[in-house]
């Protein structure tokens, strides 16, 4: 522990005071980063597909527009 600082990740059960956790932390960070990038790509693909199909991409109209009344 440099300068008395510890890293504790409660959700993952990691504490930098434990040597095994310190060895595993970089791999966990890589996995989390990959997951976020993968999710982002999937969401962008879905939004692009919906846009190309002419479906609504959101429930609120853009600023300055009003929703058409229900028929």
N, CA, C, O and CB atoms as a CASP TS submission, in Angstrom:
PFRMAT TS
TARGET T0000
AUTHOR 0000-0000-0000
METHOD Language model
MODEL 1
PARENT N/A
ATOM      1  N   UNK     1       0.848  -1.180   0.000  1.00  0.00           N
ATOM      2  CA  UNK     1       0.000   0.000   0.000  1.00  0.00           C
ATOM      3  C   UNK     1       0.888   1.235   0.000  1.00  0.00           C
ATOM      4  O   UNK     1       1.571   1.546   0.975  1.00  0.00           O
ATOM      5  CB  UNK     1      -0.962   0.003   1.221  1.00  0.00           C
ATOM      6  N   UNK     2       0.850   1.907  -1.104  1.00  0.00           N
ATOM      7  CA  UNK     2       1.640   3.119  -1.228  1.00  0.00           C
ATOM      8  C   UNK     2       0.910   4.283  -0.582  1.00  0.00           C
ATOM      9  O   UNK     2      -0.254   4.537  -0.893  1.00  0.00           O
ATOM     10  CB  UNK     2       1.943   3.423  -2.700  1.00  0.00           C
ATOM     11  N   UNK     3       1.575   4.981   0.301  1.00  0.00           N
ATOM     12  CA  UNK     3       1.026   6.163   0.981  1.00  0.00           C
ATOM     13  C   UNK     3      -0.224   5.839   1.791  1.00  0.00           C
ATOM     14  O   UNK     3      -1.030   6.732   2.053  1.00  0.00           O
ATOM     15  CB  UNK     3       0.703   7.245  -0.035  1.00  0.00           C
ATOM     16  N   UNK     4      -0.401   4.595   2.189  1.00  0.00           N
ATOM     17  CA  UNK     4      -1.512   4.209   3.049  1.00  0.00           C
ATOM     18  C   UNK     4      -2.883   4.249   2.388  1.00  0.00           C
ATOM     19  O   UNK     4      -3.897   4.340   3.080  1.00  0.00           O
ATOM     20  CB  UNK     4      -1.531   5.081   4.229  1.00  0.00           C
ATOM     21  N   UNK     5      -2.929   4.182   1.060  1.00  0.00           N
ATOM     22  CA  UNK     5      -4.204   4.230   0.334  1.00  0.00           C
ATOM     23  C   UNK     5      -4.597   2.814  -0.070  1.00  0.00           C
ATOM     24  O   UNK     5      -3.778   2.061  -0.597  1.00  0.00           O
ATOM     25  CB  UNK     5      -4.106   5.157  -0.922  1.00  0.00           C
ATOM     26  N   UNK     6      -5.851   2.460   0.179  1.00  0.00           N
ATOM     27  CA  UNK     6      -6.377   1.139  -0.198  1.00  0.00           C
ATOM     28  C   UNK     6      -7.507   1.314  -1.196  1.00  0.00           C
ATOM     29  O   UNK     6      -8.259   2.287  -1.139  1.00  0.00           O
ATOM     30  CB  UNK     6      -6.870   0.351   1.051  1.00  0.00           C
ATOM     31  N   UNK     7      -7.618   0.360  -2.112  1.00  0.00           N
ATOM     32  CA  UNK     7      -8.727   0.309  -3.058  1.00  0.00           C
ATOM     33  C   UNK     7      -9.643  -0.809  -2.608  1.00  0.00           C
ATOM     34  O   UNK     7      -9.225  -1.960  -2.480  1.00  0.00           O
ATOM     35  CB  UNK     7      -8.232   0.088  -4.534  1.00  0.00           C
ATOM     36  N   UNK     8     -10.914  -0.457  -2.366  1.00  0.00           N
ATOM     37  CA  UNK     8     -11.897  -1.449  -1.934  1.00  0.00           C
ATOM     38  C   UNK     8     -13.086  -1.374  -2.874  1.00  0.00           C
ATOM     39  O   UNK     8     -13.714  -0.323  -2.999  1.00  0.00           O
ATOM     40  CB  UNK     8     -12.337  -1.216  -0.451  1.00  0.00           C
ATOM     41  N   UNK     9     -13.400  -2.481  -3.536  1.00  0.00           N
ATOM     42  CA  UNK     9     -14.567  -2.579  -4.408  1.00  0.00           C
ATOM     43  C   UNK     9     -15.560  -3.503  -3.715  1.00  0.00           C
ATOM     44  O   UNK     9     -15.389  -4.723  -3.717  1.00  0.00           O
ATOM     45  CB  UNK     9     -14.185  -3.111  -5.849  1.00  0.00           C
ATOM     46  N   UNK    10     -16.585  -2.926  -3.129  1.00  0.00           N
ATOM     47  CA  UNK    10     -17.537  -3.696  -2.325  1.00  0.00           C
ATOM     48  C   UNK    10     -18.308  -4.698  -3.175  1.00  0.00           C
ATOM     49  O   UNK    10     -18.473  -5.851  -2.776  1.00  0.00           O
ATOM     50  CB  UNK    10     -18.513  -2.759  -1.618  1.00  0.00           C
ATOM     51  N   UNK    11     -18.786  -4.264  -4.354  1.00  0.00           N
ATOM     52  CA  UNK    11     -19.583  -5.163  -5.195  1.00  0.00           C
ATOM     53  C   UNK    11     -18.798  -6.382  -5.655  1.00  0.00           C
ATOM     54  O   UNK    11     -19.366  -7.462  -5.823  1.00  0.00           O
ATOM     55  CB  UNK    11     -20.103  -4.418  -6.400  1.00  0.00           C
ATOM     56  N   UNK    12     -17.490  -6.214  -5.860  1.00  0.00           N
ATOM     57  CA  UNK    12     -16.668  -7.316  -6.352  1.00  0.00           C
ATOM     58  C   UNK    12     -15.898  -8.021  -5.248  1.00  0.00           C
ATOM     59  O   UNK    12     -15.224  -9.019  -5.501  1.00  0.00           O
ATOM     60  CB  UNK    12     -15.705  -6.810  -7.385  1.00  0.00           C
ATOM     61  N   UNK    13     -15.993  -7.512  -4.029  1.00  0.00           N
ATOM     62  CA  UNK    13     -15.302  -8.130  -2.910  1.00  0.00           C
ATOM     63  C   UNK    13     -13.791  -8.031  -3.017  1.00  0.00           C
ATOM     64  O   UNK    13     -13.084  -8.979  -2.673  1.00  0.00           O
ATOM     65  CB  UNK    13     -15.699  -9.563  -2.800  1.00  0.00           C
ATOM     66  N   UNK    14     -13.282  -6.893  -3.492  1.00  0.00           N
ATOM     67  CA  UNK    14     -11.845  -6.711  -3.681  1.00  0.00           C
ATOM     68  C   UNK    14     -11.319  -5.698  -2.683  1.00  0.00           C
ATOM     69  O   UNK    14     -11.930  -4.654  -2.455  1.00  0.00           O
ATOM     70  CB  UNK    14     -11.532  -6.261  -5.119  1.00  0.00           C
ATOM     71  N   UNK    15     -10.180  -6.020  -2.091  1.00  0.00           N
ATOM     72  CA  UNK    15      -9.485  -5.118  -1.174  1.00  0.00           C
ATOM     73  C   UNK    15      -8.007  -5.167  -1.538  1.00  0.00           C
ATOM     74  O   UNK    15      -7.403  -6.240  -1.554  1.00  0.00           O
ATOM     75  CB  UNK    15      -9.725  -5.517   0.341  1.00  0.00           C
ATOM     76  N   UNK    16      -7.424  -4.006  -1.831  1.00  0.00           N
ATOM     77  CA  UNK    16      -6.030  -3.975  -2.270  1.00  0.00           C
ATOM     78  C   UNK    16      -5.055  -4.398  -1.170  1.00  0.00           C
ATOM     79  O   UNK    16      -3.881  -4.636  -1.453  1.00  0.00           O
ATOM     80  CB  UNK    16      -5.678  -2.586  -2.752  1.00  0.00           C
ATOM     81  N   UNK    17      -5.517  -4.494   0.070  1.00  0.00           N
ATOM     82  CA  UNK    17      -4.655  -4.959   1.147  1.00  0.00           C
ATOM     83  C   UNK    17      -4.359  -6.446   0.996  1.00  0.00           C
ATOM     84  O   UNK    17      -3.367  -6.936   1.537  1.00  0.00           O
ATOM     85  CB  UNK    17      -5.300  -4.681   2.507  1.00  0.00           C
ATOM     86  N   UNK    18      -5.204  -7.165   0.272  1.00  0.00           N
ATOM     87  CA  UNK    18      -5.034  -8.596   0.031  1.00  0.00           C
ATOM     88  C   UNK    18      -4.222  -8.788  -1.254  1.00  0.00           C
ATOM     89  O   UNK    18      -4.607  -8.266  -2.300  1.00  0.00           O
ATOM     90  CB  UNK    18      -6.421  -9.319  -0.070  1.00  0.00           C
ATOM     91  N   UNK    19      -3.124  -9.514  -1.200  1.00  0.00           N
ATOM     92  CA  UNK    19      -2.231  -9.690  -2.359  1.00  0.00           C
ATOM     93  C   UNK    19      -2.951 -10.350  -3.533  1.00  0.00           C
ATOM     94  O   UNK    19      -2.742  -9.950  -4.679  1.00  0.00           O
ATOM     95  CB  UNK    19      -1.011 -10.531  -1.965  1.00  0.00           C
ATOM     96  N   UNK    20      -3.785 -11.341  -3.276  1.00  0.00           N
ATOM     97  CA  UNK    20      -4.503 -12.018  -4.361  1.00  0.00           C
ATOM     98  C   UNK    20      -5.426 -11.048  -5.083  1.00  0.00           C
ATOM     99  O   UNK    20      -5.540 -11.108  -6.307  1.00  0.00           O
ATOM    100  CB  UNK    20      -5.309 -13.208  -3.819  1.00  0.00           C
ATOM    101  N   UNK    21      -6.087 -10.155  -4.351  1.00  0.00           N
ATOM    102  CA  UNK    21      -6.969  -9.176  -4.970  1.00  0.00           C
ATOM    103  C   UNK    21      -6.170  -8.196  -5.826  1.00  0.00           C
ATOM    104  O   UNK    21      -6.621  -7.799  -6.900  1.00  0.00           O
ATOM    105  CB  UNK    21      -7.767  -8.422  -3.901  1.00  0.00           C
ATOM    106  N   UNK    22      -4.988  -7.806  -5.355  1.00  0.00           N
ATOM    107  CA  UNK    22      -4.146  -6.879  -6.123  1.00  0.00           C
ATOM    108  C   UNK    22      -3.715  -7.501  -7.445  1.00  0.00           C
ATOM    109  O   UNK    22      -3.581  -6.797  -8.446  1.00  0.00           O
ATOM    110  CB  UNK    22      -2.908  -6.472  -5.305  1.00  0.00           C
ATOM    111  N   UNK    23      -3.501  -8.796  -7.458  1.00  0.00           N
ATOM    112  CA  UNK    23      -3.106  -9.477  -8.697  1.00  0.00           C
ATOM    113  C   UNK    23      -4.272  -9.587  -9.671  1.00  0.00           C
ATOM    114  O   UNK    23      -4.064  -9.572 -10.885  1.00  0.00           O
ATOM    115  CB  UNK    23      -2.559 -10.871  -8.387  1.00  0.00           C
ATOM    116  N   UNK    24      -5.477  -9.696  -9.167  1.00  0.00           N
ATOM    117  CA  UNK    24      -6.670  -9.913  -9.993  1.00  0.00           C
ATOM    118  C   UNK    24      -7.302  -8.606 -10.493  1.00  0.00           C
ATOM    119  O   UNK    24      -7.976  -8.618 -11.524  1.00  0.00           O
ATOM    120  CB  UNK    24      -7.698 -10.699  -9.204  1.00  0.00           C
ATOM    121  N   UNK    25      -7.107  -7.508  -9.808  1.00  0.00           N
ATOM    122  CA  UNK    25      -7.768  -6.243 -10.124  1.00  0.00           C
ATOM    123  C   UNK    25      -7.563  -5.784 -11.567  1.00  0.00           C
ATOM    124  O   UNK    25      -8.545  -5.378 -12.190  1.00  0.00           O
ATOM    125  CB  UNK    25      -7.274  -5.178  -9.196  1.00  0.00           C
ATOM    126  N   UNK    26      -6.356  -5.819 -12.144  1.00  0.00           N
ATOM    127  CA  UNK    26      -6.206  -5.366 -13.535  1.00  0.00           C
ATOM    128  C   UNK    26      -7.057  -6.166 -14.520  1.00  0.00           C
ATOM    129  O   UNK    26      -7.605  -5.602 -15.468  1.00  0.00           O
ATOM    130  CB  UNK    26      -4.751  -5.452 -13.947  1.00  0.00           C
ATOM    131  N   UNK    27      -7.170  -7.467 -14.301  1.00  0.00           N
ATOM    132  CA  UNK    27      -7.991  -8.288 -15.190  1.00  0.00           C
ATOM    133  C   UNK    27      -9.469  -7.937 -15.051  1.00  0.00           C
ATOM    134  O   UNK    27     -10.198  -7.898 -16.042  1.00  0.00           O
ATOM    135  CB  UNK    27      -7.773  -9.776 -14.895  1.00  0.00           C
ATOM    136  N   UNK    28      -9.900  -7.687 -13.843  1.00  0.00           N
ATOM    137  CA  UNK    28     -11.291  -7.299 -13.608  1.00  0.00           C
ATOM    138  C   UNK    28     -11.608  -5.977 -14.308  1.00  0.00           C
ATOM    139  O   UNK    28     -12.686  -5.821 -14.880  1.00  0.00           O
ATOM    140  CB  UNK    28     -11.571  -7.182 -12.097  1.00  0.00           C
ATOM    141  N   UNK    29     -10.680  -5.036 -14.265  1.00  0.00           N
ATOM    142  CA  UNK    29     -10.874  -3.756 -14.937  1.00  0.00           C
ATOM    143  C   UNK    29     -10.987  -3.926 -16.446  1.00  0.00           C
ATOM    144  O   UNK    29     -11.808  -3.267 -17.084  1.00  0.00           O
ATOM    145  CB  UNK    29      -9.731  -2.810 -14.607  1.00  0.00           C
ATOM    146  N   UNK    30     -10.172  -4.803 -17.021  1.00  0.00           N
ATOM    147  CA  UNK    30     -10.237  -5.053 -18.465  1.00  0.00           C
ATOM    148  C   UNK    30     -11.580  -5.668 -18.837  1.00  0.00           C
ATOM    149  O   UNK    30     -12.188  -5.280 -19.835  1.00  0.00           O
ATOM    150  CB  UNK    30      -9.084  -5.980 -18.912  1.00  0.00           C
ATOM    151  N   UNK    31     -12.040  -6.615 -18.049  1.00  0.00           N
ATOM    152  CA  UNK    31     -13.329  -7.260 -18.318  1.00  0.00           C
ATOM    153  C   UNK    31     -14.470  -6.248 -18.226  1.00  0.00           C
ATOM    154  O   UNK    31     -15.366  -6.251 -19.070  1.00  0.00           O
ATOM    155  CB  UNK    31     -13.568  -8.421 -17.332  1.00  0.00           C
ATOM    156  N   UNK    32     -14.444  -5.386 -17.212  1.00  0.00           N
ATOM    157  CA  UNK    32     -15.492  -4.376 -17.066  1.00  0.00           C
ATOM    158  C   UNK    32     -15.479  -3.393 -18.225  1.00  0.00           C
ATOM    159  O   UNK    32     -16.539  -2.988 -18.704  1.00  0.00           O
ATOM    160  CB  UNK    32     -15.327  -3.627 -15.749  1.00  0.00           C
ATOM    161  N   UNK    33     -14.299  -3.004 -18.682  1.00  0.00           N
ATOM    162  CA  UNK    33     -14.203  -2.079 -19.810  1.00  0.00           C
ATOM    163  C   UNK    33     -14.741  -2.729 -21.083  1.00  0.00           C
ATOM    164  O   UNK    33     -15.453  -2.090 -21.857  1.00  0.00           O
ATOM    165  CB  UNK    33     -12.744  -1.627 -20.017  1.00  0.00           C
ATOM    166  N   UNK    34     -14.400  -3.998 -21.296  1.00  0.00           N
ATOM    167  CA  UNK    34     -14.888  -4.708 -22.470  1.00  0.00           C
ATOM    168  C   UNK    34     -16.420  -4.798 -22.439  1.00  0.00           C
ATOM    169  O   UNK    34     -17.072  -4.606 -23.465  1.00  0.00           O
ATOM    170  CB  UNK    34     -14.264  -6.119 -22.546  1.00  0.00           C
ATOM    171  N   UNK    35     -16.984  -5.083 -21.282  1.00  0.00           N
ATOM    172  CA  UNK    35     -18.435  -5.209 -21.139  1.00  0.00           C
ATOM    173  C   UNK    35     -19.129  -3.889 -21.494  1.00  0.00           C
ATOM    174  O   UNK    35     -20.140  -3.890 -22.196  1.00  0.00           O
ATOM    175  CB  UNK    35     -18.801  -5.636 -19.697  1.00  0.00           C
ATOM    176  N   UNK    36     -18.591  -2.774 -21.015  1.00  0.00           N
ATOM    177  CA  UNK    36     -19.187  -1.472 -21.303  1.00  0.00           C
ATOM    178  C   UNK    36     -19.122  -1.162 -22.798  1.00  0.00           C
ATOM    179  O   UNK    36     -20.095  -0.665 -23.366  1.00  0.00           O
ATOM    180  CB  UNK    36     -18.478  -0.370 -20.502  1.00  0.00           C
ATOM    181  N   UNK    37     -17.994  -1.447 -23.437  1.00  0.00           N
ATOM    182  CA  UNK    37     -17.861  -1.200 -24.878  1.00  0.00           C
ATOM    183  C   UNK    37     -18.803  -2.091 -25.670  1.00  0.00           C
ATOM    184  O   UNK    37     -19.423  -1.636 -26.632  1.00  0.00           O
ATOM    185  CB  UNK    37     -16.413  -1.430 -25.334  1.00  0.00           C
ATOM    186  N   UNK    38     -18.918  -3.349 -25.280  1.00  0.00           N
ATOM    187  CA  UNK    38     -19.792  -4.288 -25.982  1.00  0.00           C
ATOM    188  C   UNK    38     -21.248  -3.859 -25.865  1.00  0.00           C
ATOM    189  O   UNK    38     -21.990  -3.909 -26.846  1.00  0.00           O
ATOM    190  CB  UNK    38     -19.614  -5.709 -25.430  1.00  0.00           C
ATOM    191  N   UNK    39     -21.659  -3.441 -24.683  1.00  0.00           N
ATOM    192  CA  UNK    39     -23.035  -2.984 -24.480  1.00  0.00           C
ATOM    193  C   UNK    39     -23.304  -1.733 -25.314  1.00  0.00           C
ATOM    194  O   UNK    39     -24.373  -1.612 -25.912  1.00  0.00           O
ATOM    195  CB  UNK    39     -23.300  -2.699 -22.982  1.00  0.00           C
ATOM    196  N   UNK    40     -22.364  -0.817 -25.362  1.00  0.00           N
ATOM    197  CA  UNK    40     -22.513   0.400 -26.138  1.00  0.00           C
ATOM    198  C   UNK    40     -22.691   0.086 -27.627  1.00  0.00           C
ATOM    199  O   UNK    40     -23.543   0.678 -28.289  1.00  0.00           O
ATOM    200  CB  UNK    40     -21.304   1.310 -25.928  1.00  0.00           C
ATOM    201  N   UNK    41     -21.894  -0.838 -28.149  1.00  0.00           N
ATOM    202  CA  UNK    41     -22.008  -1.225 -29.557  1.00  0.00           C
ATOM    203  C   UNK    41     -23.382  -1.826 -29.851  1.00  0.00           C
ATOM    204  O   UNK    41     -23.984  -1.531 -30.884  1.00  0.00           O
ATOM    205  CB  UNK    41     -20.902  -2.227 -29.929  1.00  0.00           C
ATOM    206  N   UNK    42     -23.876  -2.669 -28.945  1.00  0.00           N
ATOM    207  CA  UNK    42     -25.176  -3.299 -29.146  1.00  0.00           C
ATOM    208  C   UNK    42     -26.299  -2.271 -29.139  1.00  0.00           C
ATOM    209  O   UNK    42     -27.214  -2.351 -29.959  1.00  0.00           O
ATOM    210  CB  UNK    42     -25.424  -4.349 -28.073  1.00  0.00           C
ATOM    211  N   UNK    43     -26.243  -1.315 -28.233  1.00  0.00           N
ATOM    212  CA  UNK    43     -27.283  -0.285 -28.159  1.00  0.00           C
ATOM    213  C   UNK    43     -27.265   0.573 -29.423  1.00  0.00           C
ATOM    214  O   UNK    43     -28.319   0.882 -29.981  1.00  0.00           O
ATOM    215  CB  UNK    43     -27.088   0.601 -26.903  1.00  0.00           C
ATOM    216  N   UNK    44     -26.063   0.962 -29.877  1.00  0.00           N
ATOM    217  CA  UNK    44     -25.967   1.747 -31.110  1.00  0.00           C
ATOM    218  C   UNK    44     -26.524   0.978 -32.297  1.00  0.00           C
ATOM    219  O   UNK    44     -27.188   1.565 -33.151  1.00  0.00           O
ATOM    220  CB  UNK    44     -24.515   2.141 -31.381  1.00  0.00           C
ATOM    221  N   UNK    45     -26.269  -0.328 -32.368  1.00  0.00           N
ATOM    222  CA  UNK    45     -26.777  -1.141 -33.472  1.00  0.00           C
ATOM    223  C   UNK    45     -28.303  -1.199 -33.455  1.00  0.00           C
ATOM    224  O   UNK    45     -28.939  -1.123 -34.507  1.00  0.00           O
ATOM    225  CB  UNK    45     -26.196  -2.559 -33.402  1.00  0.00           C
ATOM    226  N   UNK    46     -28.889  -1.333 -32.269  1.00  0.00           N
ATOM    227  CA  UNK    46     -30.346  -1.381 -32.149  1.00  0.00           C
ATOM    228  C   UNK    46     -30.957  -0.038 -32.566  1.00  0.00           C
ATOM    229  O   UNK    46     -31.948   0.000 -33.294  1.00  0.00           O
ATOM    230  CB  UNK    46     -30.761  -1.737 -30.699  1.00  0.00           C
ATOM    231  N   UNK    47     -30.356   1.060 -32.098  1.00  0.00           N
ATOM    232  CA  UNK    47     -30.883   2.383 -32.443  1.00  0.00           C
ATOM    233  C   UNK    47     -30.774   2.641 -33.946  1.00  0.00           C
ATOM    234  O   UNK    47     -31.689   3.206 -34.547  1.00  0.00           O
ATOM    235  CB  UNK    47     -30.133   3.480 -31.663  1.00  0.00           C
ATOM    236  N   UNK    48     -29.665   2.231 -34.552  1.00  0.00           N
ATOM    237  CA  UNK    48     -29.496   2.409 -35.997  1.00  0.00           C
ATOM    238  C   UNK    48     -30.531   1.584 -36.754  1.00  0.00           C
ATOM    239  O   UNK    48     -31.126   2.065 -37.719  1.00  0.00           O
ATOM    240  CB  UNK    48     -28.068   2.009 -36.434  1.00  0.00           C
ATOM    241  N   UNK    49     -30.747   0.355 -36.323  1.00  0.00           N
ATOM    242  CA  UNK    49     -31.717  -0.520 -36.968  1.00  0.00           C
ATOM    243  C   UNK    49     -33.129   0.054 -36.869  1.00  0.00           C
ATOM    244  O   UNK    49     -33.875   0.043 -37.848  1.00  0.00           O
ATOM    245  CB  UNK    49     -31.671  -1.913 -36.344  1.00  0.00           C
ATOM    246  N   UNK    50     -33.495   0.556 -35.685  1.00  0.00           N
ATOM    247  CA  UNK    50     -34.828   1.153 -35.507  1.00  0.00           C
ATOM    248  C   UNK    50     -34.973   2.402 -36.374  1.00  0.00           C
ATOM    249  O   UNK    50     -36.030   2.624 -36.966  1.00  0.00           O
ATOM    250  CB  UNK    50     -35.074   1.505 -34.018  1.00  0.00           C
ATOM    251  N   UNK    51     -33.923   3.217 -36.453  1.00  0.00           N
ATOM    252  CA  UNK    51     -33.973   4.428 -37.271  1.00  0.00           C
ATOM    253  C   UNK    51     -34.135   4.106 -38.744  1.00  0.00           C
ATOM    254  O   UNK    51     -34.913   4.754 -39.443  1.00  0.00           O
ATOM    255  CB  UNK    51     -32.721   5.255 -37.062  1.00  0.00           C
ATOM    256  N   UNK    52     -33.403   3.109 -39.219  1.00  0.00           N
ATOM    257  CA  UNK    52     -33.499   2.720 -40.628  1.00  0.00           C
ATOM    258  C   UNK    52     -34.863   2.111 -40.950  1.00  0.00           C
ATOM    259  O   UNK    52     -35.323   2.189 -42.089  1.00  0.00           O
ATOM    260  CB  UNK    52     -32.388   1.727 -40.979  1.00  0.00           C
ATOM    261  N   UNK    53     -35.507   1.508 -39.959  1.00  0.00           N
ATOM    262  CA  UNK    53     -36.828   0.913 -40.158  1.00  0.00           C
ATOM    263  C   UNK    53     -37.945   1.950 -40.021  1.00  0.00           C
ATOM    264  O   UNK    53     -39.110   1.640 -40.267  1.00  0.00           O
ATOM    265  CB  UNK    53     -37.047  -0.220 -39.160  1.00  0.00           C
ATOM    266  N   UNK    54     -37.596   3.172 -39.632  1.00  0.00           N
ATOM    267  CA  UNK    54     -38.590   4.228 -39.494  1.00  0.00           C
ATOM    268  C   UNK    54     -39.338   4.196 -38.176  1.00  0.00           C
ATOM    269  O   UNK    54     -40.374   4.846 -38.040  1.00  0.00           O
ATOM    270  CB  UNK    54     -39.565   4.142 -40.607  1.00  0.00           C
ATOM    271  N   UNK    55     -38.834   3.452 -37.201  1.00  0.00           N
ATOM    272  CA  UNK    55     -39.494   3.387 -35.899  1.00  0.00           C
ATOM    273  C   UNK    55     -39.078   4.578 -35.039  1.00  0.00           C
ATOM    274  O   UNK    55     -38.062   5.220 -35.305  1.00  0.00           O
ATOM    275  CB  UNK    55     -39.158   2.059 -35.181  1.00  0.00           C
ATOM    276  N   UNK    56     -39.866   4.865 -34.014  1.00  0.00           N
ATOM    277  CA  UNK    56     -39.537   5.937 -33.086  1.00  0.00           C
ATOM    278  C   UNK    56     -38.321   5.542 -32.265  1.00  0.00           C
ATOM    279  O   UNK    56     -38.198   4.401 -31.818  1.00  0.00           O
ATOM    280  CB  UNK    56     -40.735   6.259 -32.167  1.00  0.00           C
ATOM    281  N   UNK    57     -37.420   6.508 -32.071  1.00  0.00           N
ATOM    282  CA  UNK    57     -36.215   6.223 -31.298  1.00  0.00           C
ATOM    283  C   UNK    57     -36.349   6.651 -29.847  1.00  0.00           C
ATOM    284  O   UNK    57     -35.557   6.239 -29.000  1.00  0.00           O
ATOM    285  CB  UNK    57     -35.025   6.907 -31.922  1.00  0.00           C
ATOM    286  N   UNK    58     -37.346   7.476 -29.558  1.00  0.00           N
ATOM    287  CA  UNK    58     -37.566   7.894 -28.178  1.00  0.00           C
ATOM    288  C   UNK    58     -39.046   8.203 -27.992  1.00  0.00           C
ATOM    289  O   UNK    58     -39.801   8.252 -28.963  1.00  0.00           O
ATOM    290  CB  UNK    58     -36.687   9.130 -27.816  1.00  0.00           C
ATOM    291  N   UNK    59     -39.454   8.408 -26.764  1.00  0.00           N
ATOM    292  CA  UNK    59     -40.867   8.667 -26.483  1.00  0.00           C
ATOM    293  C   UNK    59     -41.180  10.152 -26.462  1.00  0.00           C
ATOM    294  O   UNK    59     -42.343  10.537 -26.587  1.00  0.00           O
ATOM    295  CB  UNK    59     -41.260   8.045 -25.159  1.00  0.00           C
ATOM    296  N   UNK    60     -40.170  10.993 -26.307  1.00  0.00           N
ATOM    297  CA  UNK    60     -40.380  12.432 -26.252  1.00  0.00           C
ATOM    298  C   UNK    60     -40.030  13.066 -27.591  1.00  0.00           C
ATOM    299  O   UNK    60     -39.012  12.717 -28.188  1.00  0.00           O
ATOM    300  CB  UNK    60     -39.544  13.059 -25.125  1.00  0.00           C
ATOM    301  N   UNK    61     -40.859  13.998 -28.076  1.00  0.00           N
ATOM    302  CA  UNK    61     -40.532  14.674 -29.334  1.00  0.00           C
ATOM    303  C   UNK    61     -39.353  15.632 -29.139  1.00  0.00           C
ATOM    304  O   UNK    61     -39.098  16.067 -28.016  1.00  0.00           O
ATOM    305  CB  UNK    61     -41.762  15.443 -29.872  1.00  0.00           C
ATOM    306  N   UNK    62     -38.635  15.964 -30.206  1.00  0.00           N
ATOM    307  CA  UNK    62     -37.536  16.923 -30.085  1.00  0.00           C
ATOM    308  C   UNK    62     -38.046  18.278 -29.591  1.00  0.00           C
ATOM    309  O   UNK    62     -39.228  18.590 -29.729  1.00  0.00           O
ATOM    310  CB  UNK    62     -36.816  17.088 -31.437  1.00  0.00           C
ATOM    311  N   UNK    63     -37.162  19.066 -29.024  1.00  0.00           N
ATOM    312  CA  UNK    63     -37.521  20.373 -28.469  1.00  0.00           C
ATOM    313  C   UNK    63     -38.197  21.223 -29.538  1.00  0.00           C
ATOM    314  O   UNK    63     -37.696  21.348 -30.656  1.00  0.00           O
ATOM    315  CB  UNK    63     -36.269  21.098 -27.912  1.00  0.00           C
ATOM    316  N   UNK    64     -39.331  21.800 -29.186  1.00  0.00           N
ATOM    317  CA  UNK    64     -40.063  22.667 -30.101  1.00  0.00           C
ATOM    318  C   UNK    64     -41.176  21.959 -30.852  1.00  0.00           C
ATOM    319  O   UNK    64     -41.964  22.613 -31.534  1.00  0.00           O
ATOM    320  CB  UNK    64     -39.121  23.269 -31.078  1.00  0.00           C
ATOM    321  N   UNK    65     -41.261  20.648 -30.745  1.00  0.00           N
ATOM    322  CA  UNK    65     -42.304  19.881 -31.422  1.00  0.00           C
ATOM    323  C   UNK    65     -43.285  19.355 -30.391  1.00  0.00           C
ATOM    324  O   UNK    65     -42.970  19.259 -29.205  1.00  0.00           O
ATOM    325  CB  UNK    65     -41.698  18.717 -32.245  1.00  0.00           C
ATOM    326  N   UNK    66     -44.484  19.013 -30.860  1.00  0.00           N
ATOM    327  CA  UNK    66     -45.486  18.413 -29.988  1.00  0.00           C
ATOM    328  C   UNK    66     -45.882  17.063 -30.540  1.00  0.00           C
ATOM    329  O   UNK    66     -45.838  16.833 -31.749  1.00  0.00           O
ATOM    330  CB  UNK    66     -46.719  19.325 -29.844  1.00  0.00           C
ATOM    331  N   UNK    67     -46.270  16.172 -29.643  1.00  0.00           N
ATOM    332  CA  UNK    67     -46.770  14.868 -30.071  1.00  0.00           C
ATOM    333  C   UNK    67     -48.117  15.043 -30.733  1.00  0.00           C
ATOM    334  O   UNK    67     -48.908  15.896 -30.331  1.00  0.00           O
ATOM    335  CB  UNK    67     -46.873  13.889 -28.883  1.00  0.00           C
ATOM    336  N   UNK    68     -48.384  14.233 -31.755  1.00  0.00           N
ATOM    337  CA  UNK    68     -49.682  14.242 -32.397  1.00  0.00           C
ATOM    338  C   UNK    68     -50.692  13.621 -31.428  1.00  0.00           C
ATOM    339  O   UNK    68     -50.375  12.648 -30.744  1.00  0.00           O
ATOM    340  CB  UNK    68     -49.645  13.470 -33.761  1.00  0.00           C
ATOM    341  N   UNK    69     -51.905  14.178 -31.365  1.00  0.00           N
ATOM    342  CA  UNK    69     -52.896  13.571 -30.473  1.00  0.00           C
ATOM    343  C   UNK    69     -53.247  12.157 -30.910  1.00  0.00           C
ATOM    344  O   UNK    69     -53.203  11.827 -32.095  1.00  0.00           O
ATOM    345  CB  UNK    69     -54.160  14.426 -30.423  1.00  0.00           C
ATOM    346  N   UNK    70     -53.591  11.339 -29.945  1.00  0.00           N
ATOM    347  CA  UNK    70     -53.968   9.938 -30.265  1.00  0.00           C
ATOM    348  C   UNK    70     -55.228   9.935 -31.107  1.00  0.00           C
ATOM    349  O   UNK    70     -56.139  10.737 -30.903  1.00  0.00           O
ATOM    350  CB  UNK    70     -54.188   9.093 -28.963  1.00  0.00           C
ATOM    351  N   UNK    71     -55.257   9.045 -32.027  1.00  0.00           N
ATOM    352  CA  UNK    71     -56.427   8.956 -32.930  1.00  0.00           C
ATOM    353  C   UNK    71     -57.312   7.813 -32.553  1.00  0.00           C
ATOM    354  O   UNK    71     -58.336   7.586 -33.197  1.00  0.00           O
ATOM    355  CB  UNK    71     -55.992   8.801 -34.382  1.00  0.00           C
TER
END
